[in-house]
mmCIF file of C-alpha atoms and ligand atoms in Angstrom:
data_model
loop_
_atom_site.group_PDB
_atom_site.id
_atom_site.type_symbol
_atom_site.label_atom_id
_atom_site.label_comp_id
_atom_site.label_asym_id
_atom_site.label_seq_id
_atom_site.Cartn_x
_atom_site.Cartn_y
_atom_site.Cartn_z
ATOM 1 C CA MET E 5 -55.628 2.189 -14.489
ATOM 2 C CA ALA E 6 -54.115 3.129 -10.966
ATOM 3 C CA ASN E 7 -53.024 6.654 -10.505
ATOM 4 C CA PRO E 8 -49.057 6.445 -10.687
ATOM 5 C CA PHE E 9 -48.711 9.297 -8.420
ATOM 6 C CA ASN E 10 -50.736 7.395 -5.839
ATOM 7 C CA LEU E 11 -47.980 4.851 -5.667
ATOM 8 C CA PRO E 12 -45.976 5.163 -1.748
ATOM 9 C CA MET E 13 -42.613 5.559 -3.840
ATOM 10 C CA VAL E 14 -43.665 8.306 -5.589
ATOM 11 C CA GLY E 15 -43.620 10.844 -2.648
ATOM 12 C CA ARG E 16 -40.196 9.186 -1.311
ATOM 13 C CA SER E 17 -38.733 9.737 -4.890
ATOM 14 C CA LEU E 18 -39.606 13.262 -5.096
ATOM 15 C CA ARG E 19 -38.450 14.067 -1.321
ATOM 16 C CA ASN E 20 -35.094 12.533 -2.473
ATOM 17 C CA LEU E 21 -34.604 14.760 -5.188
ATOM 18 C CA VAL E 22 -34.871 17.899 -3.111
ATOM 19 C CA SER E 23 -33.099 16.363 0.126
ATOM 20 C CA ARG E 24 -29.446 16.476 0.950
ATOM 21 C CA PRO E 25 -27.649 13.153 0.124
ATOM 22 C CA ALA E 26 -27.766 10.586 3.027
ATOM 23 C CA THR E 27 -23.715 10.170 2.514
ATOM 24 C CA ARG E 28 -20.621 11.599 3.014
ATOM 25 C CA ARG E 29 -18.322 12.922 0.345
ATOM 26 C CA TYR E 30 -15.527 10.684 1.878
ATOM 27 C CA PRO E 31 -12.604 10.952 2.217
ATOM 28 C CA SER E 32 -12.551 14.825 1.618
ATOM 29 C CA GLU E 33 -15.465 14.985 4.152
ATOM 30 C CA THR E 34 -15.289 12.665 7.319
ATOM 31 C CA ARG E 35 -17.535 11.410 10.008
ATOM 32 C CA PRO E 36 -16.583 12.905 13.700
ATOM 33 C CA HIS E 37 -15.529 10.404 16.065
ATOM 34 C CA PHE E 38 -18.322 9.317 18.575
ATOM 35 C CA ALA E 39 -17.778 10.749 22.002
ATOM 36 C CA GLY E 40 -15.759 8.431 24.594
ATOM 37 C CA THR E 41 -14.542 6.003 21.602
ATOM 38 C CA ARG E 42 -10.450 5.694 21.602
ATOM 39 C CA GLY E 43 -9.812 7.037 17.931
ATOM 40 C CA THR E 44 -7.837 6.313 15.690
ATOM 41 C CA ILE E 45 -3.554 5.239 15.543
ATOM 42 C CA GLU E 46 -1.485 8.163 14.883
ATOM 43 C CA PHE E 47 1.909 7.141 13.574
ATOM 44 C CA ASP E 48 5.024 9.603 13.903
ATOM 45 C CA LEU E 49 7.636 8.173 11.080
ATOM 46 C CA ASP E 50 10.594 10.580 12.612
ATOM 47 C CA THR E 51 10.806 8.793 15.559
ATOM 48 C CA CYS E 52 9.926 5.002 14.929
ATOM 49 C CA VAL E 53 12.819 3.029 14.774
ATOM 50 C CA PHE E 54 11.346 0.104 13.072
ATOM 51 C CA CYS E 55 11.859 -2.366 15.811
ATOM 52 C CA GLY E 56 8.916 -4.230 14.919
ATOM 53 C CA LEU E 57 7.479 -4.536 18.800
ATOM 54 C CA CYS E 58 4.297 -3.307 18.131
ATOM 55 C CA VAL E 59 3.769 -5.518 15.024
ATOM 56 C CA ARG E 60 4.467 -8.344 17.150
ATOM 57 C CA ARG E 61 2.295 -7.313 20.077
ATOM 58 C CA CYS E 62 -0.875 -6.184 17.628
ATOM 59 C CA PRO E 63 -3.553 -9.024 18.234
ATOM 60 C CA THR E 64 -5.171 -8.458 14.721
ATOM 61 C CA LEU E 65 -1.913 -8.367 12.851
ATOM 62 C CA ALA E 66 -2.958 -4.703 11.468
ATOM 63 C CA LEU E 67 0.399 -3.470 11.201
ATOM 64 C CA THR E 68 3.113 -4.233 8.771
ATOM 65 C CA CYS E 69 6.893 -2.261 9.112
ATOM 66 C CA SER E 70 10.364 -2.830 7.685
ATOM 67 C CA ARG E 71 13.476 -1.134 8.549
ATOM 68 C CA GLU E 72 15.335 -1.539 5.541
ATOM 69 C CA ASP E 73 12.561 0.289 3.599
ATOM 70 C CA ARG E 74 11.604 2.569 6.219
ATOM 71 C CA PHE E 75 7.897 1.348 5.891
ATOM 72 C CA PHE E 76 5.110 0.981 8.206
ATOM 73 C CA ALA E 77 1.619 0.303 7.406
ATOM 74 C CA ILE E 78 -1.686 0.319 9.541
ATOM 75 C CA GLU E 79 -4.536 -1.948 8.128
ATOM 76 C CA GLN E 80 -7.169 0.468 9.251
ATOM 77 C CA LEU E 81 -10.020 -2.252 8.662
ATOM 78 C CA ARG E 82 -8.253 -4.837 10.728
ATOM 79 C CA CYS E 83 -7.401 -2.298 13.636
ATOM 80 C CA ILE E 84 -9.441 -2.773 16.742
ATOM 81 C CA ALA E 85 -8.222 0.345 18.299
ATOM 82 C CA CYS E 86 -7.398 -1.771 21.282
ATOM 83 C CA GLY E 87 -4.064 0.563 22.124
ATOM 84 C CA VAL E 88 -2.020 -2.291 22.642
ATOM 85 C CA CYS E 89 0.932 -0.978 20.030
ATOM 86 C CA VAL E 90 0.573 2.061 21.908
ATOM 87 C CA ASP E 91 1.534 0.664 25.101
ATOM 88 C CA ALA E 92 4.540 -1.563 23.491
ATOM 89 C CA CYS E 93 6.167 1.565 21.786
ATOM 90 C CA ASN E 94 8.875 2.654 23.880
ATOM 91 C CA LYS E 95 9.731 5.530 21.168
ATOM 92 C CA ASP E 96 6.389 6.904 21.865
ATOM 93 C CA SER E 97 5.893 6.584 17.921
ATOM 94 C CA LEU E 98 2.267 5.700 18.299
ATOM 95 C CA HIS E 99 -0.626 7.418 20.153
ATOM 96 C CA MET E 100 -4.629 7.156 20.081
ATOM 97 C CA SER E 101 -6.002 10.474 18.803
ATOM 98 C CA VAL E 102 -10.010 11.323 17.742
ATOM 99 C CA ASP E 103 -8.587 13.790 15.299
ATOM 100 C CA ALA E 104 -6.178 11.544 13.354
ATOM 101 C CA PRO E 105 -6.852 10.943 9.804
ATOM 102 C CA ARG E 106 -7.373 6.952 9.198
ATOM 103 C CA VAL E 107 -3.856 6.885 7.269
ATOM 104 C CA HIS E 108 -3.009 3.169 6.150
ATOM 105 C CA LEU E 109 0.896 3.956 4.772
ATOM 106 C CA HIS E 110 3.693 5.844 5.967
ATOM 107 C CA THR E 111 7.068 5.464 4.598
ATOM 108 C CA GLY E 112 10.274 7.137 4.091
ATOM 109 C CA ALA E 113 11.378 5.280 1.360
ATOM 110 C CA ALA E 114 11.991 6.655 -2.068
ATOM 111 C CA PRO E 115 9.087 7.172 -4.199
ATOM 112 C CA GLY E 116 8.155 4.171 -6.646
ATOM 113 C CA ALA E 117 10.141 1.942 -4.521
ATOM 114 C CA PRO E 118 9.220 -1.608 -3.954
ATOM 115 C CA ARG E 119 6.912 -1.979 -0.754
ATOM 116 C CA PRO E 120 5.970 -5.577 0.992
ATOM 117 C CA GLY E 121 2.147 -5.959 0.593
ATOM 118 C CA HIS E 122 0.609 -6.860 4.046
ATOM 119 C CA GLN E 123 -0.052 -10.620 3.326
ATOM 120 C CA GLU E 124 3.172 -11.134 1.814
ATOM 121 C CA TRP E 125 5.226 -9.311 4.600
ATOM 122 C CA HIS E 126 3.896 -11.904 6.928
ATOM 123 C CA GLN E 127 5.019 -14.777 4.767
ATOM 124 C CA GLN E 128 8.430 -13.664 5.204
ATOM 125 C CA GLN E 129 8.567 -15.028 8.506
ATOM 126 C CA PRO E 130 11.797 -17.151 9.347
ATOM 127 C CA ALA E 131 11.526 -20.763 9.386
ATOM 128 C CA GLY E 132 10.166 -22.219 12.691
ATOM 129 C CA SER E 133 8.215 -18.861 13.986
ATOM 130 C CA PRO E 134 5.291 -19.476 15.443
ATOM 131 C CA PRO E 135 2.198 -19.717 13.306
ATOM 132 C CA GLY E 136 0.034 -17.104 12.722
ATOM 133 C CA PRO E 137 -3.756 -17.071 13.883
ATOM 134 C CA GLY E 138 -4.937 -17.798 10.213
ATOM 135 C CA ASP E 139 -2.420 -20.613 10.082
ATOM 136 C CA ALA E 140 -4.070 -24.307 11.165
ATOM 137 C CA ALA E 141 -1.989 -24.194 14.738
ATOM 138 C CA GLY E 142 -3.267 -20.773 15.401
ATOM 139 C CA GLY E 143 -1.018 -18.108 17.756
ATOM 140 C CA PRO E 144 0.697 -14.665 17.105
ATOM 141 C CA ALA E 145 2.874 -14.115 14.019
ATOM 142 C CA VAL E 146 6.480 -12.863 14.702
ATOM 143 C CA ALA E 147 7.815 -9.997 12.882
ATOM 144 C CA ALA E 148 11.125 -10.765 10.606
ATOM 145 C CA ILE E 149 13.051 -7.976 11.447
HETATM 146 S S1 SF4 I 18 7.180 -0.271 18.459
HETATM 147 FE FE1 SF4 I 18 7.508 2.165 17.855
HETATM 148 S S2 SF4 I 18 9.531 2.550 17.120
HETATM 149 FE FE2 SF4 I 18 8.983 0.029 17.206
HETATM 150 S S3 SF4 I 18 8.509 -0.422 15.108
HETATM 151 FE FE3 SF4 I 18 6.256 0.131 16.346
HETATM 152 S S4 SF4 I 18 5.907 2.296 16.509
HETATM 153 FE FE4 SF4 I 18 8.253 1.966 15.380
HETATM 154 S S1 SF4 I 19 -4.528 -0.583 18.246
HETATM 155 FE FE1 SF4 I 19 -4.885 -2.876 18.647
HETATM 156 S S2 SF4 I 19 -5.686 -3.632 16.772
HETATM 157 FE FE2 SF4 I 19 -5.101 -1.377 16.470
HETATM 158 S S3 SF4 I 19 -3.374 -1.613 15.148
HETATM 159 FE FE3 SF4 I 19 -2.475 -1.203 17.636
HETATM 160 S S4 SF4 I 19 -2.680 -3.460 18.775
HETATM 161 FE FE4 SF4 I 19 -3.338 -3.791 16.393
#
C-alpha cells in the first residue's frame, strides 16, 4: 500500500494550513490600483444636477440617473474607465481617482424610497428614441430625463 504522505498534495495541503490566505477580505480590504491605471469614477452628489449628459455619452451604459429621485448609479462591472463621462460633465461632478472606493449607488432620495433598477431605467426611454446596443438595430441609448 502506498504511503499517503508521499502524495504530492499532502505537502501542499500542509503548507496551506500554515500560510496566509491567497485571497483578500473584500470589501474591507481592497487591492490598490496598479501604477498608471486611470482608477475609478468618483461622483459628487452635491454638485450633480442630474442632467443625464454623462449617461447618454457612456459607451457601455454603465450609468443611470434620475432627477426626480436624485439618484445616480454606476455599474462598476460595466465601466471601462474610459473617462468619457468625466469629460462630458460640465458641473465637475465626476472625476477619475485611484483612491475612490468602487461605490455603486449614490442617492439623495429618502431611505427606502423606490429606485429604478438599471435595466428597468433604460427601458423607460421615450417612444421613438434610438435603440440601445443590446437592441437588434444597435446604437446608443438615450436617457429618459
Ligand atoms: S453630466 Fe454631471 S451633472 Fe449631469 S448627470 Fe452626469 S454627473 Fe450629474
Ligand atoms: S468611465 Fe467610461 S465606461 Fe465608465 S461610466 Fe464613465 S463613460 Fe461609462
